[in-house]
Coordinates of C-alpha atoms in Angstrom, one line a residue:
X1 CA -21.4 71.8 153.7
X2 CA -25.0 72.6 152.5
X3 CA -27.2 70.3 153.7
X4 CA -24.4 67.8 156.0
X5 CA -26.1 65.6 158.7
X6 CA -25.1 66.2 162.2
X7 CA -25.9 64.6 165.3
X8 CA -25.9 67.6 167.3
X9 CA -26.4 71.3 166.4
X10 CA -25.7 74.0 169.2
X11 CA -26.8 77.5 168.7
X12 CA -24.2 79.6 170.7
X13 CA -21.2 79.1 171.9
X14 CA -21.5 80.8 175.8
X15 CA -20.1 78.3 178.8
X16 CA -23.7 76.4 177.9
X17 CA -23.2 75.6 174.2
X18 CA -19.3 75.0 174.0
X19 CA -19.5 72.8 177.4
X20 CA -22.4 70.8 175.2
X21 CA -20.8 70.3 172.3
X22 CA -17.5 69.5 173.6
X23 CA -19.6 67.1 175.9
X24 CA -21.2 65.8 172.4
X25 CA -17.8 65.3 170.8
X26 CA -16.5 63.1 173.5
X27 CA -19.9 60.6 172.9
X28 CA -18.7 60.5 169.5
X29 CA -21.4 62.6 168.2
X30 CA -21.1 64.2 165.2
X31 CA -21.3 67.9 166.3
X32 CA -21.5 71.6 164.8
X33 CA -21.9 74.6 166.6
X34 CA -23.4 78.3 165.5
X35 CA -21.8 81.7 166.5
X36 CA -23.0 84.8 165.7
X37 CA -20.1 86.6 167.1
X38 CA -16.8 86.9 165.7
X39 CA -15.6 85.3 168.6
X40 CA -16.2 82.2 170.9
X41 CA -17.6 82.3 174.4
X42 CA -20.6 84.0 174.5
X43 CA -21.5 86.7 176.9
X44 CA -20.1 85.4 179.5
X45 CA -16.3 85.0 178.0
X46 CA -16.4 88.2 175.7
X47 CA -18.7 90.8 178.0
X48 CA -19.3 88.8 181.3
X49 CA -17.9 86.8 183.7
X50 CA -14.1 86.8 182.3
X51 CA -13.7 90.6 181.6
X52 CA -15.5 92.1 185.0
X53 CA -13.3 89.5 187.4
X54 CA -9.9 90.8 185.1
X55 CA -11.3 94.3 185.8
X56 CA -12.1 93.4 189.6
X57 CA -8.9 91.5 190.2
X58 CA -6.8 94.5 189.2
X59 CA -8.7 96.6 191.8
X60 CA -7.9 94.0 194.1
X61 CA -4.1 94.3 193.5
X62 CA -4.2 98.2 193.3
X63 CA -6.1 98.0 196.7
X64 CA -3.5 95.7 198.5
X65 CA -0.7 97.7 196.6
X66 CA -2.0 101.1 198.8
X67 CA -2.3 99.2 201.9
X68 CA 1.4 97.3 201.4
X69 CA 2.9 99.4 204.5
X70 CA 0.4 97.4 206.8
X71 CA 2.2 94.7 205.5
X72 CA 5.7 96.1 206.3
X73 CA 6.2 96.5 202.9
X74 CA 6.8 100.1 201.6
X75 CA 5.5 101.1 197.9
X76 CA 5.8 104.8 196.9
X77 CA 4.3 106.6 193.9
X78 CA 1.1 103.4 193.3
X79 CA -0.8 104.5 190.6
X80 CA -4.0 102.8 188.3
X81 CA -2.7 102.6 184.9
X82 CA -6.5 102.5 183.5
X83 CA -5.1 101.7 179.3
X84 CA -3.1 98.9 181.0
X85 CA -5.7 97.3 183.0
X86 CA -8.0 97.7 179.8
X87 CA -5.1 95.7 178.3
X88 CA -4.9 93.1 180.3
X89 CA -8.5 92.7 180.5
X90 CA -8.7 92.2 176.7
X91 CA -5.6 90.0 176.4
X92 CA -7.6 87.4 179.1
X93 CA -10.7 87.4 176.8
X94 CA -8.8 86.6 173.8
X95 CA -6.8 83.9 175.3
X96 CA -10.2 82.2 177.1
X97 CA -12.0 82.8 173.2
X98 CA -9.1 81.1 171.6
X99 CA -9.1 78.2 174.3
X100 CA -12.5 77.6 173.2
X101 CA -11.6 77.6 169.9
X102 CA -8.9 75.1 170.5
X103 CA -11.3 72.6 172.3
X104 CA -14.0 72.9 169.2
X105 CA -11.2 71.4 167.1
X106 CA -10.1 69.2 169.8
X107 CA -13.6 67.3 170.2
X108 CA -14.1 67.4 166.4
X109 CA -17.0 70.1 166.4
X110 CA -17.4 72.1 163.4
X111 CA -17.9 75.7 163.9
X112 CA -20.0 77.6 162.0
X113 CA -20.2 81.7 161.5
X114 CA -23.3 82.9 161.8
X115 CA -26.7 83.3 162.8
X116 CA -28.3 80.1 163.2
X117 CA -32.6 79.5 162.9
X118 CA -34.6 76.6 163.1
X119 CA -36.6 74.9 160.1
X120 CA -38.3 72.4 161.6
X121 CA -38.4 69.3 161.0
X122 CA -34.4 68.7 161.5
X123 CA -32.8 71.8 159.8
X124 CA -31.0 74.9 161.0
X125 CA -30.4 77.7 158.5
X126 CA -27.1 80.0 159.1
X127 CA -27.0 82.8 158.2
X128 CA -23.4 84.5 158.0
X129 CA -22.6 88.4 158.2
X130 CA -22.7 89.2 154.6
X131 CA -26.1 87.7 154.3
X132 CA -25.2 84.6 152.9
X133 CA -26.7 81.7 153.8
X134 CA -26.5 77.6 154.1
X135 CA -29.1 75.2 156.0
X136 CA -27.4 72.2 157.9
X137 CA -28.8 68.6 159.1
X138 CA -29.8 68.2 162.7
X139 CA -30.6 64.8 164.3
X140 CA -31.2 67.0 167.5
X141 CA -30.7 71.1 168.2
X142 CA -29.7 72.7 171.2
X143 CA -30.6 76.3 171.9
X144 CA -28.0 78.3 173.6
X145 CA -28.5 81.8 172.6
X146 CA -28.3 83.3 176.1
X147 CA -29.0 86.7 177.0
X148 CA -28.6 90.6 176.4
X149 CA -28.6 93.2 178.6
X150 CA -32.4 94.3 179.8
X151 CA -33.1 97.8 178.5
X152 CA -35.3 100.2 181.2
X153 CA -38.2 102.5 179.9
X154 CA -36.9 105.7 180.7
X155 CA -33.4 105.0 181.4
X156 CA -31.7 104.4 177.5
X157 CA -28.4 104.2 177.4
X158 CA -25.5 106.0 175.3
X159 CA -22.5 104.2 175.9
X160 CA -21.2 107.7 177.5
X161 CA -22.9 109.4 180.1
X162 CA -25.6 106.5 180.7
X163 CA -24.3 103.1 180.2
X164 CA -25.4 99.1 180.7
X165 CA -22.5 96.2 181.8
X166 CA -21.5 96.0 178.1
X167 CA -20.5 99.5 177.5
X168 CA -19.1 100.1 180.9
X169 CA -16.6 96.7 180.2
X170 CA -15.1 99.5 177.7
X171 CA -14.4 102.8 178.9
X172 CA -11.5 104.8 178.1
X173 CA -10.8 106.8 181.2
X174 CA -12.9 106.2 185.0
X175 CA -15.6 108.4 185.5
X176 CA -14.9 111.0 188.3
X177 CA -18.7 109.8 189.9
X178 CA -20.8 107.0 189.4
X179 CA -24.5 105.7 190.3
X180 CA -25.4 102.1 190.0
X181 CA -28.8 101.6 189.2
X182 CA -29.1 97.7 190.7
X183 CA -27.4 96.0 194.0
X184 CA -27.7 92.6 191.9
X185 CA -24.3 91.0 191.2
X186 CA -23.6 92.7 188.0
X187 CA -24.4 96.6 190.6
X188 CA -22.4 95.5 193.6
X189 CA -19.3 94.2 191.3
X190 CA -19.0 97.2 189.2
X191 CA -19.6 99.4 192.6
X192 CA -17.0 97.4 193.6
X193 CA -14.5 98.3 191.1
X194 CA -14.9 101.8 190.4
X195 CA -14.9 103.1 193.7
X196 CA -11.4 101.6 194.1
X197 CA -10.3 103.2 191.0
X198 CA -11.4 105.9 192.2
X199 CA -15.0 107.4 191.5
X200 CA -17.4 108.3 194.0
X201 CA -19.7 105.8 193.8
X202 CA -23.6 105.2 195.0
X203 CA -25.9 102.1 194.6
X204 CA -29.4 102.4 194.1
X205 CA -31.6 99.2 194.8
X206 CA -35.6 99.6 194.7
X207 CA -35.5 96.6 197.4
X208 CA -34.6 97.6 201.0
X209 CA -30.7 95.7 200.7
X210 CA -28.4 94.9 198.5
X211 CA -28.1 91.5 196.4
X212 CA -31.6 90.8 197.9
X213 CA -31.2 87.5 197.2
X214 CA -28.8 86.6 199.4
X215 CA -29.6 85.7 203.0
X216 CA -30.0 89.5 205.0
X217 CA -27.3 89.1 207.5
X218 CA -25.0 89.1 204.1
X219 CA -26.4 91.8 202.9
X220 CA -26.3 93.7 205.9
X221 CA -22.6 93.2 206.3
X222 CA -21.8 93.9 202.7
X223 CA -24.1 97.6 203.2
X224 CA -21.8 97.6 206.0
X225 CA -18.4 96.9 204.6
X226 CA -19.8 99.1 201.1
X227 CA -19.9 102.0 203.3
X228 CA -16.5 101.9 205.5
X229 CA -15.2 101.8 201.8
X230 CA -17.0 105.1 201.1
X231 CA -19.7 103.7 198.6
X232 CA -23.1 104.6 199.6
X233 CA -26.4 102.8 199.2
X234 CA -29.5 104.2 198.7
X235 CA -31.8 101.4 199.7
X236 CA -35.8 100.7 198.7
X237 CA -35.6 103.9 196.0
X238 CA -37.8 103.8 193.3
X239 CA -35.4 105.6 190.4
X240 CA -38.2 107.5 188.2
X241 CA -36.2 110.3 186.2
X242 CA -33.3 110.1 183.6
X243 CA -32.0 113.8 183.2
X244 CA -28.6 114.8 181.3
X245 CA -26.7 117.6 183.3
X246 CA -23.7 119.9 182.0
X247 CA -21.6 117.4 184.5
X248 CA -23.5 114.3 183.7
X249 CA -26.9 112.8 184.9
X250 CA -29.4 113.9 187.3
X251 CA -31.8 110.8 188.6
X252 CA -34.6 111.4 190.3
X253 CA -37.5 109.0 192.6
X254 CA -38.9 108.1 195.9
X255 CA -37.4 106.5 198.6
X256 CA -39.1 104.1 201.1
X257 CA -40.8 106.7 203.0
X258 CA -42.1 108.3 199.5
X259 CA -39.8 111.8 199.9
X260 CA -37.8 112.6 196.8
X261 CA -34.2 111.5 196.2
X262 CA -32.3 113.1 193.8
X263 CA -28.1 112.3 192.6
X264 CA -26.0 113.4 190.1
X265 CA -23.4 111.6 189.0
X266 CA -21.0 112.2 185.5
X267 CA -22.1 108.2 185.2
X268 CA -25.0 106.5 185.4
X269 CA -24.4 102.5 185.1
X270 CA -28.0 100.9 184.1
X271 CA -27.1 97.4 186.0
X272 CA -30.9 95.6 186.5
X273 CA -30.8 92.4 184.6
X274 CA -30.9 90.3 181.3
X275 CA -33.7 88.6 179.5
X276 CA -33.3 85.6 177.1
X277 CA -32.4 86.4 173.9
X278 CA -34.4 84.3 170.9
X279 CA -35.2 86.5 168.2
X280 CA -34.5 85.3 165.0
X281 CA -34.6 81.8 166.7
X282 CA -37.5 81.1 164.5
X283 CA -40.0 79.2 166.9
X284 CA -43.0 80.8 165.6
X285 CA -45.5 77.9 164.9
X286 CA -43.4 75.5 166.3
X287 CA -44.4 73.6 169.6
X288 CA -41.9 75.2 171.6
X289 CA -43.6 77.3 174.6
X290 CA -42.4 80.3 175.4
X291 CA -43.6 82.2 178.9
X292 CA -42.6 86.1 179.6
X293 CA -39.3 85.6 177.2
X294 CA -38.0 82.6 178.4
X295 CA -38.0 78.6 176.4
X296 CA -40.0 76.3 178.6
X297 CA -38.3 72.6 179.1
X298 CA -38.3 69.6 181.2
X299 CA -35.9 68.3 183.4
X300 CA -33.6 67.1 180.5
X301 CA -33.7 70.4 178.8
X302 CA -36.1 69.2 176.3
X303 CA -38.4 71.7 174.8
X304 CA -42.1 70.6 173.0
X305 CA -40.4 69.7 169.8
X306 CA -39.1 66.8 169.6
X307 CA -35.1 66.7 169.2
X308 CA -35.1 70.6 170.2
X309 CA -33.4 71.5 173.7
X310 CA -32.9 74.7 175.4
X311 CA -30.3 75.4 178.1
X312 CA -28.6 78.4 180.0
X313 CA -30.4 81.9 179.6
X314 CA -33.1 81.3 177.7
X315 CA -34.6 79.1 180.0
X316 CA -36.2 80.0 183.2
X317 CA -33.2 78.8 185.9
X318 CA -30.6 81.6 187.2
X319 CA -28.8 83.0 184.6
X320 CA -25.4 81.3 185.7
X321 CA -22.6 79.8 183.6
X322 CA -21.7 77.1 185.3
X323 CA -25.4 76.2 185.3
X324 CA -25.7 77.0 181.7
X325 CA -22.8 74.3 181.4
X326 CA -24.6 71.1 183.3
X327 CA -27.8 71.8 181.5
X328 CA -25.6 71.6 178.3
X329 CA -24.3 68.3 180.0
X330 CA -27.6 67.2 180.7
X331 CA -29.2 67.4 177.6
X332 CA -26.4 66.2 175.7
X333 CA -26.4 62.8 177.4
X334 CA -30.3 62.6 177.2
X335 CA -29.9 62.7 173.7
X336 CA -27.5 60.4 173.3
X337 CA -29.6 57.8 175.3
X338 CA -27.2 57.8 178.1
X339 CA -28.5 55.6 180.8
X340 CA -29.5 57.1 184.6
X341 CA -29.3 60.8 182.9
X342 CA -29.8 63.0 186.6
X343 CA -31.5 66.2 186.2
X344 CA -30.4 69.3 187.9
X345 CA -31.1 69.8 191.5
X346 CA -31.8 73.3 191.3
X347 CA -31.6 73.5 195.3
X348 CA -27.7 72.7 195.4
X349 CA -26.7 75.6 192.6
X350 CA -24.0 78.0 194.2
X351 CA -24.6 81.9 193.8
X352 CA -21.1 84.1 193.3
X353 CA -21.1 87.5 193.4
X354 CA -17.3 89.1 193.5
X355 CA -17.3 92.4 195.0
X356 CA -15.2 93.3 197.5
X357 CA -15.9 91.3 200.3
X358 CA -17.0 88.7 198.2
X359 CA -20.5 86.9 198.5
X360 CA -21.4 83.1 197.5
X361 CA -24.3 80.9 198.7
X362 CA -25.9 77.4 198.1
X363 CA -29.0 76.1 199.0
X364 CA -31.9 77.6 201.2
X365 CA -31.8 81.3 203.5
X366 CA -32.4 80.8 206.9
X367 CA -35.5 82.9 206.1
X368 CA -36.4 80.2 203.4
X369 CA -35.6 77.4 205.3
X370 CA -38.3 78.9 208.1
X371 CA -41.0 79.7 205.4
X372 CA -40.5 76.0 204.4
X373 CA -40.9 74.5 208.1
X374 CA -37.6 73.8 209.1
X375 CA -37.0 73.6 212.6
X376 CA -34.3 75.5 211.8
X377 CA -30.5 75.7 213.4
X378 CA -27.7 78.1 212.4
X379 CA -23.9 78.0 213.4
X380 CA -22.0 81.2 212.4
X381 CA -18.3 81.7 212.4
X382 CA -16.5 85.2 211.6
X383 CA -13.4 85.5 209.5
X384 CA -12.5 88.0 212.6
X385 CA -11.9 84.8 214.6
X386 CA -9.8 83.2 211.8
X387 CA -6.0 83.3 211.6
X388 CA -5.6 82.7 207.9
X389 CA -8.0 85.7 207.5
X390 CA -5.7 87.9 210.1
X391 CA -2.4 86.8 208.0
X392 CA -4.5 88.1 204.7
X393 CA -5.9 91.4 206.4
X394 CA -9.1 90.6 205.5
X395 CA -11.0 90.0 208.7
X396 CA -14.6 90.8 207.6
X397 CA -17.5 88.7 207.1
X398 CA -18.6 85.1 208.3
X399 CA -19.7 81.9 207.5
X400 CA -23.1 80.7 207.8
X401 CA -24.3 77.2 208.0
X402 CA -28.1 76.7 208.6
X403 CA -29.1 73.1 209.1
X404 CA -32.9 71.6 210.4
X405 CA -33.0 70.1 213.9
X406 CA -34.4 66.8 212.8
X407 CA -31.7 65.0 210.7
X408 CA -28.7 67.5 211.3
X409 CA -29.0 67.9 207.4
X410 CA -27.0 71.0 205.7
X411 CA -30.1 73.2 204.1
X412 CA -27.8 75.7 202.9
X413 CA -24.7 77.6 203.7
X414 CA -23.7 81.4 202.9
X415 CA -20.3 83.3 203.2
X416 CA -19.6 86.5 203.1
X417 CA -15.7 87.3 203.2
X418 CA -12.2 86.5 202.0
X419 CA -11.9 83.8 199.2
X420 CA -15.6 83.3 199.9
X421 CA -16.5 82.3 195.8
X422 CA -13.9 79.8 196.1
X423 CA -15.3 78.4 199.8
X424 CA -18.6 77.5 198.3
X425 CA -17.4 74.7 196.4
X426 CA -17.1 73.1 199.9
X427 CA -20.4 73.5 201.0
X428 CA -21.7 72.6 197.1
X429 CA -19.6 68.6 198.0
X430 CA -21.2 68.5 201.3
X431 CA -25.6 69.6 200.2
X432 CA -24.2 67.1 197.0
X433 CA -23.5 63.9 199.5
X434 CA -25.8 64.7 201.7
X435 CA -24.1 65.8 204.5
X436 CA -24.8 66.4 208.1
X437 CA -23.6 69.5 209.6
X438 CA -21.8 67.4 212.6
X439 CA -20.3 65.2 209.9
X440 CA -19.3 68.7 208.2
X441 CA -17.7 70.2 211.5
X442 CA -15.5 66.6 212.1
X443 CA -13.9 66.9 208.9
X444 CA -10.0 67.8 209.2
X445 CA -9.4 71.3 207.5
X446 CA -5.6 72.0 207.2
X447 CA -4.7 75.3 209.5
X448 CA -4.1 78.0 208.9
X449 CA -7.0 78.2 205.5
X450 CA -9.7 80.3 205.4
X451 CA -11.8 77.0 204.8
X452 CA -11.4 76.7 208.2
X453 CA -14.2 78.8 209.5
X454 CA -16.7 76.6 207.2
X455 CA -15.7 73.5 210.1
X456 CA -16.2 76.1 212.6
X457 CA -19.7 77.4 211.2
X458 CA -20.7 73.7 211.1
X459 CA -19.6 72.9 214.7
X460 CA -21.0 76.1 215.9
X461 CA -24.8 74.0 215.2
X462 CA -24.5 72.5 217.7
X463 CA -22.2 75.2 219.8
X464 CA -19.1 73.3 219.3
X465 CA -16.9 75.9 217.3
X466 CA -13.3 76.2 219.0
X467 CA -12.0 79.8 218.4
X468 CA -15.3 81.6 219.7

């Protein structure tokens, strides 16, 4: 295929470059698409997003399996099978991968194994894992290389006693202890699951609460919820000092009030972020920008050279799938010259974080909506007060809807609480249309739902909500 003309050329093959080229394939574009890996799917199907909510819905089910009695269901002898949950973990990546693979041949994309570089003008060289190598045609290129784990001066890891989200996706047994160095997503959902399989487990976050970006009454309730499930935090610590022990690790730093903290766990879990990955990209003397790692584009994912688009991790948006996947979408129809092309609204992108209680969020903080000049109005409804959430014995958390005074319009909404990931998608429909929060509250939910307390949250604006 040396030398073949394609319309599109995607480099990787996470939810941003398979959602593009299968996007590509049903314009009718010729398409190829470049994988390193062995498999399809990127981070995000192979050491993200698929295996951590595998490993977290089994804690789920061991964790409703110990509390069965409350249900008036007796269960004797409940154990974690650790092999089998490894199992199942890695038969759901492998089935996701070869669905991918199925919808490449099904939109006519041709796969290519490899390492993929640019040589501009309109060329992308592969080259495959025994070093051979082939250069293909490219009418336009999409960069979709994504991210790698973000390593922290001080703090390598081993894969054994100090380990990053990759590594820790893989263990063979569950450590007895465990720190979590981060109370980002990636901290609180691994917190999450080992400390129900069983290790002792403390968070460490240099800010003063956990997922810091969410709005603080969430994070206060999660710190809340964290500890009644015996996971402590160990809030605005600065971690300075990587130490081996006989049993482990010893870390070391300041807290808030400068005195000395010091843990030791027989885990350390190295959980503070990604950066883009482009090395080997080739965009040296190109007219691509790069700033602090990441490819600068417009609002149609274009980079400086023309025909070259970046989307997903590499660019500077949150590093989310499913927005990885629009900006694919995006650029894809701007390059086929499809007409009224809309650019992301980066205000209206929901946030997901699946611990347990779960945490999602779209649009502005009420603490962002103030610093913006809202006159600002917030109706909160807790899952205590729902009946669904009774039936489910998961009472914890609330809804949050904060609206401005002036036009009754929906700046953002946040949920902390059962099915809470799944709840956003509501409030994403509502922000996307426009919606006031009294035109919110009068919509008919079905009872009894969880979804419920999102109608009650947007009645309780304007103190209307029924059950409180």
């Amino acid at each position: 295929m040396a030398n073949e003309q394609f319309d599109v050329v995607v480099i990787g093959s996470g939810p941003g470059g398979y959602v593009a080229a299968i996007r590509a394939g049903q314009l009718g574009l010729k398409t190829a698409i470049i994988e390193k890996d062995t498999r399809l799917g990127g981070t995000c199907t192979l050491r993200g997003c698929i295996p951590t909510k595998q490993l977290l819905m089994s804690a789920h089910v061991l964790e409703q399996m110990q509390h069965a009695a409350d249900f008036g269901v007796q269960a004797s002898g409940i154990q974690l099978a650790f092999e089998d949950v490894q199992k199942r973990k890695n038969k759901v990546v492998l089935k996701n991968s070869k669905g991918i693979e199925y919808l490449m041949k099904k939109n006519k994309a041709t796969v290519f194994k490899g390492t993929g570089r640019l040589a501009l003008p309109g060329k992308v060289e592969i080259t495959a894992a025994d070093g051979k190598k082939e250069t293909i045609q490219a009418k336009n290129i999409i960069i979709a290389t994504g991210s790698v784990v973000r390593p922290i001066p001080g703090f390598d890891t081993d894969g054994v006693h100090v380990v990053n989200s990759d590594h820790i996706l893989e263990l063979k047994e569950v450590p007895k202890s465990l720190i979590v160095m981060g109370a980002g997503a990636v901290g609180v959902e691994f917190a999450s699951v080992y400390s129900r399989f069983g290790a002792a487990t403390t968070i460490v976050e240099l800010l003063p609460r956990l997922v810091p970006l969410e709005d603080e009454e969430v994070s206060q309730d999660l710190e809340r919820s964290f500890r009644k499930r015996g996971i402590k935090s160990q809030l605005g610590t600065k971690l300075e000092k990587l130490e081996k022990s006989d049993n482990g690790v010893v870390v070391t730093g300041k807290d808030a009030k400068d005195q000395e903290v010091r843990l030791e766990a027989e885990m350390l879990l190295v959980a503070v972020g990604r950066m883009p990955f482009t090395e080997g990209l080739g965009l040296e003397g190109t007219k691509i920008k790069v700033e602090r790692g990441f490819i600068q584009v417009d609002e149609f994912q274009q980079t400086g050279e023309q025909g070259v688009y970046a989307i997903g991790d590499v660019v500077p948006t949150p590093l989310l799938a499913h927005l990885a996947s629009k900006e694919g979408i995006v650029a894809v129809e701007h390059l086929a010259g499809q007409k009224d092309v809309r650019p992301i609204n980066l205000r209206l992108v929901p946030n997901c974080t699946y611990c347990d209680p779960e945490v999602a969020s779209v649009g502005l903080t009420e603490a962002k909506a103030r610093e913006a000049g809202y006159d600002v109005l917030v109706g909160k409804f807790p899952f205590s007060a729902s009946g669904k959430a009774r039936i489910l014995g998961e009472e914890e958390g609330f809804v949050k809807v904060v609206s401005e005074k002036k036009y009754d319009e929906i700046l953002g909404v946040h949920i902390i609480g059962p099915h809470a990931t799944e709840l956003i998608a509501e409030a994403c429909v509502a922000m996307q249309l426009e919606s006031t929060a009294e035109e919110l509250g009068r919509t008919m939910h079905a009872h009894p739902t969880v979804s419920e307390a999102v109608m009650e949250a947007a009645e309780g604006v304007h103190g209307l909500a029924i059950h409180i």
